[in-house]
Coordinates of C-alpha atoms in Angstrom, one line a residue:
Chain A
M1 CA 0.0 0.0 0.0
D2 CA 2.6 2.4 1.2
G3 CA 5.0 1.5 -1.6
D4 CA 2.3 2.0 -4.2
F5 CA 1.5 5.4 -2.8
L6 CA 5.1 6.5 -2.8
T7 CA 5.6 5.4 -6.4
I8 CA 2.5 7.2 -7.5
K9 CA 3.6 10.3 -5.7
L10 CA 7.1 10.1 -7.2
K11 CA 5.6 9.6 -10.7
N12 CA 3.3 12.7 -10.2
C13 CA 6.3 14.7 -9.1
I14 CA 8.3 13.8 -12.1
I15 CA 5.4 14.4 -14.5
T16 CA 4.7 17.9 -13.0
Y17 CA 8.4 18.7 -13.2
I18 CA 8.5 17.7 -16.8
Q19 CA 5.3 19.7 -17.6
N20 CA 6.7 22.8 -15.8
H21 CA 10.1 22.6 -17.4
K22 CA 9.2 21.3 -20.8
K23 CA 11.8 23.2 -22.8
K24 CA 14.6 22.4 -20.2
T25 CA 13.7 18.7 -20.2
I26 CA 13.8 18.4 -24.0
F27 CA 17.1 20.2 -24.0
W28 CA 18.5 17.8 -21.4
I29 CA 17.4 14.8 -23.4
I30 CA 18.8 16.1 -26.6
L31 CA 22.1 16.9 -25.0
T32 CA 22.4 13.6 -23.3
L33 CA 21.6 11.8 -26.6
I34 CA 24.3 13.9 -28.4
A35 CA 26.8 13.0 -25.7
F36 CA 26.1 9.3 -26.0
V37 CA 26.1 9.2 -29.8
S38 CA 29.3 11.0 -30.1
Y39 CA 31.0 8.8 -27.5
I40 CA 29.8 5.6 -29.2
F41 CA 30.9 7.0 -32.6
I42 CA 34.4 7.8 -31.3
S43 CA 34.9 4.5 -29.6
N44 CA 34.0 2.7 -32.9
N45 CA 35.9 4.9 -35.4
Y46 CA 38.2 2.0 -36.4
S47 CA 37.7 2.5 -40.1
Y48 CA 39.1 6.0 -40.0
Y49 CA 42.5 4.7 -39.0
T50 CA 44.9 3.3 -41.6
S51 CA 47.0 1.3 -39.2
P52 CA 45.3 -2.0 -38.1
I53 CA 43.6 -2.0 -34.7
A54 CA 42.6 -5.0 -32.6
T55 CA 40.2 -5.3 -29.7
I56 CA 41.4 -7.6 -26.8
N57 CA 39.1 -10.4 -26.1
N58 CA 40.9 -12.4 -23.4
I59 CA 44.3 -12.4 -21.7
K60 CA 46.3 -15.2 -20.1
T61 CA 49.3 -14.2 -18.0
T62 CA 52.5 -16.0 -17.1
T63 CA 55.4 -14.7 -15.1
D64 CA 59.1 -15.0 -15.9
T65 CA 62.4 -13.4 -15.1
N66 CA 64.4 -11.3 -17.5
S67 CA 68.2 -11.2 -18.0
D68 CA 68.7 -9.0 -14.9
G69 CA 66.8 -11.4 -12.8
D70 CA 63.8 -9.1 -12.3
R71 CA 60.3 -10.5 -12.4
I72 CA 58.4 -9.8 -15.7
I73 CA 54.8 -10.6 -16.6
I74 CA 53.9 -11.9 -20.1
Q75 CA 50.4 -11.4 -21.4
H76 CA 49.2 -13.8 -24.0
I77 CA 46.4 -11.9 -25.7
N78 CA 43.6 -13.1 -28.1
A79 CA 42.2 -10.2 -30.1
T80 CA 40.1 -9.5 -33.1
I81 CA 41.1 -7.1 -35.9
R82 CA 38.6 -4.3 -36.3
N83 CA 39.6 -2.6 -39.6
G84 CA 41.2 -3.0 -42.9
N85 CA 41.2 -6.0 -45.2
D86 CA 41.6 -8.5 -42.4
K87 CA 38.6 -7.2 -40.4
G88 CA 37.1 -9.8 -38.1
L89 CA 40.2 -12.1 -38.1
P90 CA 41.4 -13.4 -34.8
V91 CA 45.0 -12.4 -33.9
S92 CA 47.2 -13.5 -31.1
L93 CA 49.5 -10.9 -29.5
E94 CA 52.1 -10.9 -26.8
N95 CA 52.9 -8.2 -24.3
I96 CA 55.6 -8.1 -21.7
Y97 CA 55.5 -5.7 -18.8
E98 CA 57.3 -5.1 -15.6
P99 CA 55.3 -4.9 -12.4
S100 CA 56.1 -1.2 -11.9
N101 CA 55.1 -0.2 -15.5
V102 CA 57.6 2.7 -15.6
Y103 CA 58.3 2.1 -19.3
T104 CA 55.9 -0.7 -20.1
D105 CA 52.2 -1.0 -20.4
K106 CA 49.7 -3.4 -19.0
Y107 CA 46.6 -4.1 -21.1
V108 CA 43.2 -5.2 -19.9
T109 CA 40.3 -6.9 -21.7
G110 CA 38.3 -4.5 -23.9
N111 CA 41.3 -2.3 -24.7
D112 CA 41.9 -1.4 -28.4
V113 CA 45.5 -1.6 -29.5
F114 CA 47.3 -0.6 -32.6
I115 CA 49.1 -3.6 -34.1
S116 CA 51.6 -4.3 -36.9
Y117 CA 52.0 -7.5 -38.8
E118 CA 53.1 -9.0 -42.0
L119 CA 50.6 -11.5 -43.4
S120 CA 52.2 -14.1 -45.6
E121 CA 50.1 -15.2 -48.5
N122 CA 49.7 -18.9 -47.8
T123 CA 48.8 -18.7 -44.1
S124 CA 45.9 -16.4 -44.8
D125 CA 44.5 -18.7 -47.5
S126 CA 45.0 -22.2 -46.0
N127 CA 44.0 -22.1 -42.4
T128 CA 42.0 -19.2 -41.0
D129 CA 41.2 -21.1 -37.8
T130 CA 44.6 -20.6 -36.1
A131 CA 45.2 -17.0 -35.3
F132 CA 48.3 -15.4 -36.8
T133 CA 50.6 -13.3 -34.6
A134 CA 51.3 -9.6 -34.6
T135 CA 53.0 -7.1 -32.3
I136 CA 51.4 -4.3 -30.4
T137 CA 52.6 -0.8 -31.2
G138 CA 50.4 1.2 -28.8
L139 CA 47.1 1.6 -27.1
K140 CA 44.2 3.4 -28.7
R141 CA 43.5 6.2 -26.2
D142 CA 41.3 8.5 -28.2
K143 CA 38.1 7.2 -26.6
Y144 CA 39.2 8.0 -23.1
V145 CA 40.2 11.6 -24.1
S146 CA 36.9 12.1 -25.8
L147 CA 35.0 10.6 -22.9
L148 CA 36.5 13.2 -20.6
I149 CA 36.0 16.0 -23.0
I150 CA 32.4 15.0 -23.5
I151 CA 31.8 14.8 -19.7
L152 CA 33.4 18.3 -19.3
V153 CA 31.3 19.9 -22.1
Y154 CA 28.2 18.1 -20.9
I155 CA 28.4 19.2 -17.3
L156 CA 29.5 22.7 -18.3
I157 CA 26.4 23.2 -20.4
I158 CA 24.0 21.5 -18.0
L159 CA 25.2 23.4 -14.9
C160 CA 26.1 26.8 -16.5
N161 CA 24.0 27.0 -19.7
K162 CA 25.1 30.1 -21.6
K163 CA 28.2 30.9 -19.5
G164 CA 29.3 27.3 -19.9
L165 CA 29.0 27.6 -23.7
M166 CA 30.9 30.9 -23.6
T167 CA 33.7 29.2 -21.6
I168 CA 33.9 26.4 -24.2
I169 CA 34.0 28.9 -27.1
S170 CA 36.8 30.9 -25.4
M171 CA 38.8 27.7 -24.9
I172 CA 38.4 26.8 -28.5
I173 CA 39.6 30.3 -29.7
N174 CA 42.6 30.1 -27.3
L175 CA 43.5 26.7 -28.5
A176 CA 43.4 27.9 -32.1
I177 CA 45.7 30.9 -31.3
F178 CA 48.0 28.6 -29.4
Y179 CA 48.1 26.2 -32.4
Y180 CA 48.8 29.0 -34.8
A181 CA 51.6 30.4 -32.6
I182 CA 53.3 27.0 -32.4
D183 CA 53.0 26.6 -36.2
M184 CA 54.7 30.0 -36.6
Y185 CA 57.4 28.9 -34.2
S186 CA 58.2 25.8 -36.3
K187 CA 58.5 28.1 -39.3
G188 CA 61.4 29.9 -37.5
H189 CA 59.8 32.9 -35.6
N190 CA 61.0 33.8 -32.2
I191 CA 59.0 32.0 -29.5
L192 CA 59.1 34.9 -27.0
C193 CA 57.7 37.4 -29.5
L194 CA 55.0 34.9 -30.5
S195 CA 54.0 34.3 -26.9
I196 CA 53.8 38.0 -26.2
I197 CA 51.6 38.6 -29.2
S198 CA 49.4 35.6 -28.3
A199 CA 49.3 36.7 -24.7
V200 CA 47.8 40.0 -25.7
L201 CA 45.3 38.2 -27.9
F202 CA 44.5 35.7 -25.2
A203 CA 43.9 38.4 -22.6
I204 CA 41.7 40.6 -24.8
L205 CA 39.6 37.8 -26.3
S206 CA 39.1 35.8 -23.1
L207 CA 38.2 38.8 -21.0
I208 CA 35.8 40.1 -23.5
I209 CA 34.1 36.7 -23.7
I210 CA 34.0 36.4 -19.9
S211 CA 32.7 39.8 -19.0
G212 CA 31.5 41.5 -22.1
F213 CA 32.5 44.7 -23.9
N214 CA 32.7 47.4 -21.1
K215 CA 34.8 49.5 -18.9
K216 CA 35.3 46.6 -16.4
T217 CA 36.9 44.6 -19.2
L218 CA 39.1 47.5 -20.3
A219 CA 40.5 47.9 -16.8
A220 CA 41.1 44.2 -16.5
V221 CA 42.8 43.9 -19.9
L222 CA 45.1 46.9 -19.1
S223 CA 46.1 45.6 -15.7
T224 CA 46.7 42.0 -17.1
L225 CA 49.0 43.3 -19.8
I226 CA 50.9 45.6 -17.5
T227 CA 51.4 42.8 -14.9
V228 CA 52.4 40.3 -17.6
A229 CA 54.9 42.8 -19.0
I230 CA 56.4 43.2 -15.5
I231 CA 56.8 39.5 -14.8
T232 CA 58.2 38.9 -18.3
L233 CA 60.8 41.6 -17.8
L234 CA 61.6 40.1 -14.4
S235 CA 62.1 36.6 -15.7
F236 CA 64.0 37.9 -18.7
I237 CA 66.5 39.7 -16.5
L238 CA 66.8 36.7 -14.2
V239 CA 67.1 34.1 -16.9
S240 CA 69.5 35.9 -19.1
N241 CA 71.8 36.8 -16.2
N242 CA 71.8 33.3 -14.9
S243 CA 74.2 31.0 -16.7
D244 CA 73.8 27.9 -14.5
I245 CA 70.3 26.9 -15.5
D246 CA 70.6 23.2 -16.5
Y247 CA 68.3 22.8 -19.5
S248 CA 69.0 19.1 -19.7
F249 CA 66.3 18.7 -17.0
M250 CA 63.7 20.6 -19.0
E251 CA 61.2 18.1 -20.3
F252 CA 61.0 17.4 -24.0
L253 CA 63.5 20.0 -25.1
Y254 CA 64.9 18.8 -28.4
F255 CA 68.4 17.6 -28.3
S256 CA 70.3 20.2 -30.3
Y257 CA 69.0 23.4 -28.6
E258 CA 71.0 26.5 -28.4
R259 CA 71.2 28.3 -25.1
Y260 CA 69.4 31.4 -26.4
D261 CA 66.5 29.3 -27.7
A262 CA 66.1 27.5 -24.5
N263 CA 66.1 30.7 -22.5
M264 CA 63.4 32.2 -24.8
L265 CA 61.3 29.0 -24.4
F266 CA 61.6 29.1 -20.7
I267 CA 60.5 32.7 -20.5
A268 CA 57.6 32.0 -22.8
E269 CA 56.5 29.1 -20.5
I270 CA 56.7 31.4 -17.4
L271 CA 54.7 34.1 -19.2
L272 CA 51.9 31.7 -20.3
C273 CA 51.7 29.9 -17.0
G274 CA 50.9 33.1 -15.1
L275 CA 48.6 34.6 -17.6
G276 CA 45.4 32.8 -16.6
A277 CA 45.8 33.6 -12.9
I278 CA 46.6 37.2 -13.6
M279 CA 43.5 37.6 -15.8
D280 CA 41.5 36.0 -13.0
I281 CA 42.7 38.4 -10.3
S282 CA 42.4 41.4 -12.7
I283 CA 38.8 40.7 -13.5
T284 CA 37.9 40.1 -9.8
M285 CA 39.4 43.5 -8.8
S286 CA 37.9 45.5 -11.6
S287 CA 34.4 43.9 -11.0
T288 CA 34.7 44.8 -7.4
V289 CA 35.5 48.4 -8.1
N290 CA 32.7 48.5 -10.7
E291 CA 30.2 47.1 -8.1
L292 CA 31.3 49.5 -5.4
V293 CA 31.1 52.6 -7.7
D294 CA 27.7 51.4 -9.0
K295 CA 26.3 51.0 -5.5
N296 CA 27.6 54.3 -4.2
H297 CA 28.6 57.0 -6.7
N298 CA 30.1 59.2 -4.0
I299 CA 32.5 56.6 -2.8
T300 CA 36.0 58.0 -2.2
S301 CA 39.1 56.6 -3.7
D302 CA 40.5 55.8 -0.3
S303 CA 37.7 53.6 0.7
L304 CA 37.8 51.9 -2.8
F305 CA 41.5 51.1 -2.1
K306 CA 40.6 49.7 1.3
S307 CA 37.9 47.4 0.0
C308 CA 40.2 46.2 -2.8
R309 CA 42.9 45.5 -0.3
E310 CA 40.5 43.3 1.6
I311 CA 39.3 41.4 -1.5
G312 CA 42.9 41.0 -2.6
H313 CA 43.8 39.4 0.7
D314 CA 41.0 37.0 0.4
V315 CA 41.9 35.8 -3.1
M316 CA 45.6 35.8 -3.0
G317 CA 46.2 32.8 -0.7
T318 CA 44.1 30.3 -2.5
M319 CA 45.2 31.5 -5.9
V320 CA 48.9 31.0 -4.9
N321 CA 47.8 27.5 -3.8
V322 CA 46.3 26.7 -7.2
M323 CA 49.5 27.7 -8.9
F324 CA 51.5 25.5 -6.4
F325 CA 49.6 22.3 -6.8
T326 CA 48.8 22.5 -10.5
N327 CA 52.4 23.3 -11.4
L328 CA 54.1 20.8 -9.1
G329 CA 51.7 17.9 -9.4
G330 CA 53.1 17.0 -12.9
C331 CA 56.6 16.4 -11.6
I332 CA 55.7 13.7 -9.0
P333 CA 56.4 10.6 -11.2
F334 CA 59.9 11.8 -12.2
I335 CA 60.7 12.6 -8.6
I336 CA 59.5 9.2 -7.4
L337 CA 61.5 7.4 -10.1
S338 CA 64.6 9.4 -9.2
M339 CA 64.1 8.8 -5.4
K340 CA 63.8 5.1 -6.2
N341 CA 67.0 5.3 -8.0
S342 CA 68.6 6.9 -4.9
V343 CA 69.0 10.5 -6.1
P344 CA 69.2 12.6 -2.9
L345 CA 66.3 15.0 -2.2
P346 CA 68.2 18.3 -2.2
S347 CA 69.5 17.7 -5.8
L348 CA 66.0 16.7 -6.8
I349 CA 64.7 20.0 -5.6
K350 CA 67.5 21.8 -7.3
Y351 CA 67.4 20.2 -10.7
N352 CA 64.3 18.1 -11.3
M353 CA 61.8 20.6 -9.7
F354 CA 63.7 23.7 -10.9
F355 CA 61.5 24.6 -13.9
E356 CA 58.2 23.8 -12.0
L357 CA 59.3 25.9 -9.0
A358 CA 60.4 28.8 -11.2
R359 CA 57.1 28.8 -13.0
F360 CA 55.2 28.6 -9.8
L361 CA 57.1 31.4 -8.1
T362 CA 57.0 33.8 -11.0
G363 CA 53.3 33.1 -11.4
S364 CA 52.7 33.8 -7.7
I365 CA 54.7 37.0 -8.0
G366 CA 52.4 37.9 -10.9
I367 CA 49.3 37.2 -8.8
L368 CA 50.5 39.4 -6.0
L369 CA 51.5 42.3 -8.3
T370 CA 48.2 42.2 -10.1
I371 CA 46.3 43.2 -6.9
P372 CA 47.8 46.8 -6.6
V373 CA 48.1 47.2 -10.4
A374 CA 44.5 46.2 -11.1
T375 CA 43.3 48.3 -8.1
Y376 CA 45.0 51.5 -9.3
I377 CA 44.0 51.1 -12.9
S378 CA 40.3 50.3 -12.2
V379 CA 40.0 53.1 -9.6
Y380 CA 41.6 55.5 -12.1
I381 CA 39.3 54.4 -15.0
F382 CA 36.1 54.5 -13.0
K383 CA 36.8 57.6 -10.9
H384 CA 38.3 59.5 -13.8
N385 CA 35.3 58.8 -15.9
Q386 CA 33.0 59.9 -13.2
E387 CA 34.8 63.2 -12.7
A388 CA 34.8 63.8 -16.4
R389 CA 31.0 63.4 -16.4
Q390 CA 30.4 65.9 -13.6
Chain B
M1 CA 67.5 32.1 -9.3
I2 CA 64.9 30.2 -7.2
I3 CA 66.2 31.8 -4.0
L4 CA 65.9 35.3 -5.6
L5 CA 62.4 34.5 -6.7
I6 CA 61.5 33.3 -3.2
I7 CA 62.8 36.5 -1.7
V8 CA 60.9 38.7 -4.2
L9 CA 57.7 36.6 -3.5
F10 CA 58.0 37.0 0.3
L11 CA 58.7 40.7 0.1
L12 CA 55.6 41.2 -2.1
L13 CA 53.6 39.0 0.3
L14 CA 54.7 41.3 3.2
W15 CA 54.1 44.5 1.2
I16 CA 50.8 43.6 -0.3
G17 CA 49.4 41.1 2.1
G18 CA 50.5 42.5 5.4
E19 CA 49.5 40.2 8.2
R20 CA 47.5 37.9 5.9
G21 CA 50.7 37.7 3.8
I22 CA 52.5 36.1 6.7
D23 CA 49.8 33.5 7.0
T24 CA 50.0 32.8 3.3
M25 CA 53.7 32.4 3.6
W26 CA 53.3 29.8 6.4
T27 CA 50.6 28.0 4.5
L28 CA 52.9 27.9 1.4
F29 CA 55.8 26.6 3.5
W30 CA 53.7 23.9 5.1
N31 CA 52.1 22.9 1.8
F32 CA 55.6 22.5 0.3
I33 CA 56.6 20.3 3.3
I34 CA 53.4 18.3 2.9
F35 CA 54.1 17.9 -0.8
I36 CA 57.6 16.6 -0.2
I37 CA 56.4 14.3 2.6
T38 CA 53.7 12.9 0.4
V39 CA 56.1 12.2 -2.5
T40 CA 58.6 10.6 -0.1
L41 CA 55.8 8.4 1.4
L42 CA 54.6 7.4 -2.1
A43 CA 58.2 6.5 -3.0
H44 CA 58.5 4.3 0.1
N45 CA 55.5 2.1 -1.0
F46 CA 52.9 3.4 1.4
N47 CA 49.4 2.8 0.2
I48 CA 48.7 5.5 -2.4
Y49 CA 45.0 6.0 -1.6
I50 CA 45.7 6.5 2.1
V51 CA 48.6 8.8 1.5
T52 CA 46.7 10.8 -1.2
I53 CA 43.6 11.2 1.0
I54 CA 45.6 12.2 4.1
S55 CA 47.6 14.7 2.2
C56 CA 44.4 16.2 0.7
I57 CA 43.0 16.5 4.2
T58 CA 46.1 18.1 5.6
V59 CA 46.4 20.5 2.7
S60 CA 42.7 21.5 2.9
C61 CA 43.0 22.0 6.7
M62 CA 46.1 24.2 6.3
T63 CA 44.6 26.3 3.5
L64 CA 41.1 26.6 4.9
F65 CA 41.4 26.6 8.7
F66 CA 44.8 28.1 9.2
E67 CA 44.8 30.6 6.5
N68 CA 41.1 31.6 6.5
G69 CA 40.0 30.9 10.0
K70 CA 37.6 28.3 11.5
N71 CA 34.1 29.3 10.6
I72 CA 31.1 28.1 8.8
K73 CA 32.5 29.2 5.4
T74 CA 35.6 27.0 5.8
Y75 CA 33.8 24.1 7.4
T76 CA 31.3 23.8 4.6
A77 CA 34.1 24.3 2.0
F78 CA 36.1 21.5 3.6
L79 CA 33.1 19.2 3.6
S80 CA 32.5 19.8 -0.1
V81 CA 36.1 19.4 -1.1
M82 CA 36.2 16.0 0.7
L83 CA 33.0 14.9 -1.0
V84 CA 34.3 15.8 -4.5
V85 CA 37.7 14.1 -3.8
F86 CA 36.1 10.9 -2.7
T87 CA 33.7 10.8 -5.7
L88 CA 36.5 11.5 -8.1
I89 CA 39.0 8.8 -6.9
P90 CA 37.0 5.9 -8.4
I91 CA 36.4 7.7 -11.7
V92 CA 40.1 8.6 -11.9
Y93 CA 41.0 5.0 -11.1
F94 CA 38.7 3.6 -13.7
I95 CA 40.0 5.8 -16.5
S96 CA 43.7 5.7 -15.7
S97 CA 43.8 2.0 -15.1
R98 CA 42.3 1.3 -18.5
S99 CA 44.1 4.0 -20.5
S100 CA 47.6 3.2 -19.2
I101 CA 48.9 6.8 -18.9
Q102 CA 51.5 5.9 -16.3
G103 CA 55.2 6.1 -16.4
F104 CA 57.3 7.6 -19.2
G105 CA 56.7 7.3 -22.9
M106 CA 59.3 7.3 -25.6
E107 CA 59.1 11.1 -25.8
Y108 CA 61.2 11.3 -22.6
T109 CA 64.5 10.9 -24.3
D110 CA 66.7 11.4 -21.2
I111 CA 64.6 9.2 -18.9
D112 CA 65.6 5.7 -19.8
E113 CA 67.2 2.6 -18.4
S114 CA 70.4 3.5 -20.2
Y115 CA 70.6 6.8 -18.3
G116 CA 70.6 4.8 -15.0
Y117 CA 66.9 5.1 -14.2
S118 CA 66.0 1.5 -13.4
G119 CA 62.4 0.7 -14.3
N120 CA 62.2 -2.0 -11.6
I121 CA 61.2 0.2 -8.7
N122 CA 58.9 -2.2 -6.9
L123 CA 56.0 0.3 -7.1
S124 CA 53.0 0.6 -9.4
M125 CA 53.2 3.6 -11.6
I126 CA 49.5 3.3 -12.4
D127 CA 48.7 4.1 -8.8
I128 CA 51.2 7.0 -8.9
S129 CA 49.4 8.4 -11.9
I130 CA 46.1 8.5 -10.0
A131 CA 47.8 10.2 -7.1
V132 CA 49.2 12.8 -9.5
I133 CA 45.8 13.7 -10.9
I134 CA 44.2 14.0 -7.4
I135 CA 47.1 16.1 -6.0
A136 CA 47.2 18.4 -9.0
L137 CA 43.5 19.3 -8.7
I138 CA 43.3 19.9 -4.9
G139 CA 44.5 23.5 -5.1
A140 CA 42.0 24.5 -7.8
I141 CA 39.0 22.9 -6.0
L142 CA 39.9 24.5 -2.7
D143 CA 40.0 27.9 -4.4
T144 CA 36.6 27.5 -6.1
S145 CA 35.0 26.0 -3.1
L146 CA 36.1 28.7 -0.7
A147 CA 35.0 31.4 -3.1
V148 CA 31.5 29.9 -3.5
S149 CA 31.0 29.3 0.3
S150 CA 32.2 32.9 1.1
A151 CA 29.8 34.3 -1.4
T152 CA 27.0 32.1 -0.1
Y153 CA 27.8 33.5 3.4
E154 CA 27.7 37.1 2.2
V155 CA 24.3 36.5 0.5
Y156 CA 22.9 34.8 3.6
T157 CA 24.1 37.5 6.1
N158 CA 22.6 40.2 4.0
N159 CA 19.2 38.5 3.9
K160 CA 18.6 36.1 6.8
N161 CA 15.1 35.3 5.7
I162 CA 16.1 33.8 2.4
S163 CA 14.8 30.3 1.6
L164 CA 17.1 27.4 0.9
K165 CA 16.1 27.2 -2.7
E166 CA 16.9 30.9 -3.3
L167 CA 20.1 30.7 -1.5
V168 CA 21.3 27.7 -3.5
R169 CA 20.3 29.5 -6.7
S170 CA 22.2 32.7 -5.9
S171 CA 25.3 30.8 -4.8
M172 CA 25.1 28.8 -8.0
N173 CA 25.0 32.0 -10.0
I174 CA 28.1 33.3 -8.3
G175 CA 29.7 30.0 -8.9
K176 CA 29.0 30.3 -12.6
D177 CA 30.7 33.7 -12.7
I178 CA 33.9 32.3 -11.1
L179 CA 34.0 29.2 -13.3
G180 CA 35.1 30.9 -16.5
T181 CA 38.1 32.5 -15.0
T182 CA 39.1 29.4 -13.0
I183 CA 39.0 27.2 -16.1
N184 CA 41.1 29.9 -17.8
T185 CA 43.6 29.8 -15.0
L186 CA 44.0 26.1 -15.3
F187 CA 44.1 26.2 -19.0
F188 CA 47.0 28.6 -19.1
I189 CA 49.0 26.8 -16.4
F190 CA 48.8 23.7 -18.6
V191 CA 49.6 25.6 -21.8
G192 CA 52.7 27.0 -20.1
E193 CA 53.7 23.6 -18.7
S194 CA 53.3 21.7 -22.0
L195 CA 54.7 24.3 -24.4
T196 CA 57.8 22.3 -25.1
L197 CA 55.8 19.1 -25.4
M198 CA 53.4 20.7 -27.9
I199 CA 56.3 22.0 -30.0
L200 CA 57.7 18.5 -30.1
I201 CA 54.3 17.0 -31.0
K202 CA 53.6 19.6 -33.6
D203 CA 56.9 18.8 -35.4
S204 CA 56.8 15.0 -35.4
Y205 CA 53.2 13.7 -34.8
S206 CA 50.0 13.5 -36.8
F207 CA 46.8 14.3 -35.1
A208 CA 45.9 10.6 -34.8
T209 CA 49.3 9.7 -33.3
M210 CA 49.1 12.7 -30.9
I211 CA 45.6 11.9 -29.5
N212 CA 46.6 8.2 -28.9
S213 CA 50.0 8.9 -27.4
K214 CA 50.7 8.3 -23.8
I215 CA 52.4 11.6 -23.0
F216 CA 49.7 13.8 -24.6
C217 CA 46.9 11.8 -22.8
A218 CA 48.7 12.1 -19.4
E219 CA 48.9 15.9 -19.7
V220 CA 45.4 16.3 -21.1
F221 CA 43.8 14.0 -18.5
Q222 CA 45.3 16.2 -15.8
I223 CA 43.8 19.4 -17.1
L224 CA 40.4 17.7 -17.9
F225 CA 40.1 16.2 -14.5
S226 CA 41.0 19.5 -12.8
A227 CA 38.4 21.3 -14.9
I228 CA 35.7 18.7 -14.3
S229 CA 36.4 18.8 -10.5
C230 CA 36.2 22.6 -10.6
I231 CA 32.8 22.4 -12.1
I232 CA 31.3 19.8 -9.9
I233 CA 32.6 21.5 -6.8
I234 CA 30.3 24.5 -7.5
P235 CA 26.9 22.8 -7.0
A236 CA 28.4 20.6 -4.2
T237 CA 29.5 23.7 -2.3
A238 CA 26.3 25.6 -3.1
Y239 CA 24.1 22.9 -1.7
I240 CA 26.2 22.0 1.3
S241 CA 27.0 25.6 2.4
S242 CA 23.4 26.8 1.9
Y243 CA 22.0 23.9 3.9
F244 CA 24.3 24.3 6.8
M245 CA 24.1 28.0 7.0
I246 CA 20.3 28.0 7.1
K247 CA 20.3 25.0 9.5
S248 CA 22.8 26.7 11.9
H249 CA 20.5 29.7 12.5
E250 CA 17.3 27.7 13.1

């Protein structure tokens, strides 16, 4: 009796909700459908790849020891080819991994892997029952990347509607600028000049997209550019007067770099790293000044400075924290590998974490500098404008 | 250079932050110590989930209670951060254990057995990759969560008769305003971090190779998880802080 009553009540609740929010519900359903369809499409896009792909059906494992006497695990994999001329054929693969998986990979059932094989004519004709062998060249990871991107876009739009969409658009524009800048770099332009130009574009476009075309944005853009200029100059002076930076610890730096090039790259990294946080603080400060002037037209500059100081104190601590963890998180695996290979901690901090620490510190200096810079500029713009009107 | 930068940072903290600046300095110092201890514990084969969760709790306590005081704003922010961290761990585990983003791909030309970095380290790099993702996002969610709960508190103190539904709605609105800039901040940190990697990829990889490569996925998963956690922390904090603030005055 009770259960029936509850289900009926729940049903009614849902029905009234749907009736009241008809448009919203339809929107949700369509969005969910799009998300599902695009995920299923991307996880089955085998025919778009030219290299053969196989899906792992089952795995048998055996253990062994390698030449150094360390334990290794061998996976005997049965898989099915998913594309190309041999689509549907079974294939047997072998994968060897170390328990730590520092350089190796462990595969699980359901993974898609890229394979390479040479099929001799007679085996494929005579017996299709016994699977031929191939070697694994890598894991197909595109479906995981797209799954996360779909989740991100989906919750952004569901929770933040129009603002979420704007955030996505601004990310796409920024990525396009970034891609173009890297393209120009590989054509031989100076990376620092490119970063400065793209930083100006990033700042103007992102801030306009976030807060519209108004005085608030103008103040934020100006203070962002000034602060970025200051920290770029600071890092330029420090980097070019410092000859003992060991660039062999900088990740992915191509082998035959020249010192000048490496310096420029390092400064460009520092500049881009701090840019987002500086924009964040700038827009916070200029919005605050805007709100205060809007609420009370006769507010004095002194009390504006005082309020901005308070707000600045509130935001600086956690922003510095964001810079710290997001920058240093990435270097954990390398530190652990080095610790396990008995590299002492002080030299780890000095060499392995050097670039991360430098980016974090300069970014934080940028965050702190933005507070007074943004305050002065926004107070000047808003008060000056007010006086001009009177 | 690092020491010079540290001195500049501390002078600025003193000049701009005043007394609050000294608190920030201490928090930063302790967070650095916690970071080093966490990494050391991870390297000595302690259970990664326990170490990660404990370091998340200590970092949150430092940042919230020490730097911003013990009050309803920080308590509710703490609760929401913990909620989000605990919900994210299984998702991160699921994706990273299937997509094998651990360790060092072939792009790391100087990290190799031949350079003396033995791969047999008696520790699962898959687990480490999970810890990395969680530790990298903790700073960002703390920031967002505290901003939302402080805003909720301001709205509530200005209008004590507000209903739960309205309070949640207005704190969600404030959250949406913060979101765009927070995602921007994360985006640019990752752009700066992976500039050299992107140059390498641009020169030698096709799009298909890039999107399936281990190193690209490892970097991108970090930013995507940070962004996703920053979004879901907003409704979490909005509900939790509104509920407790209204409840505490009844």
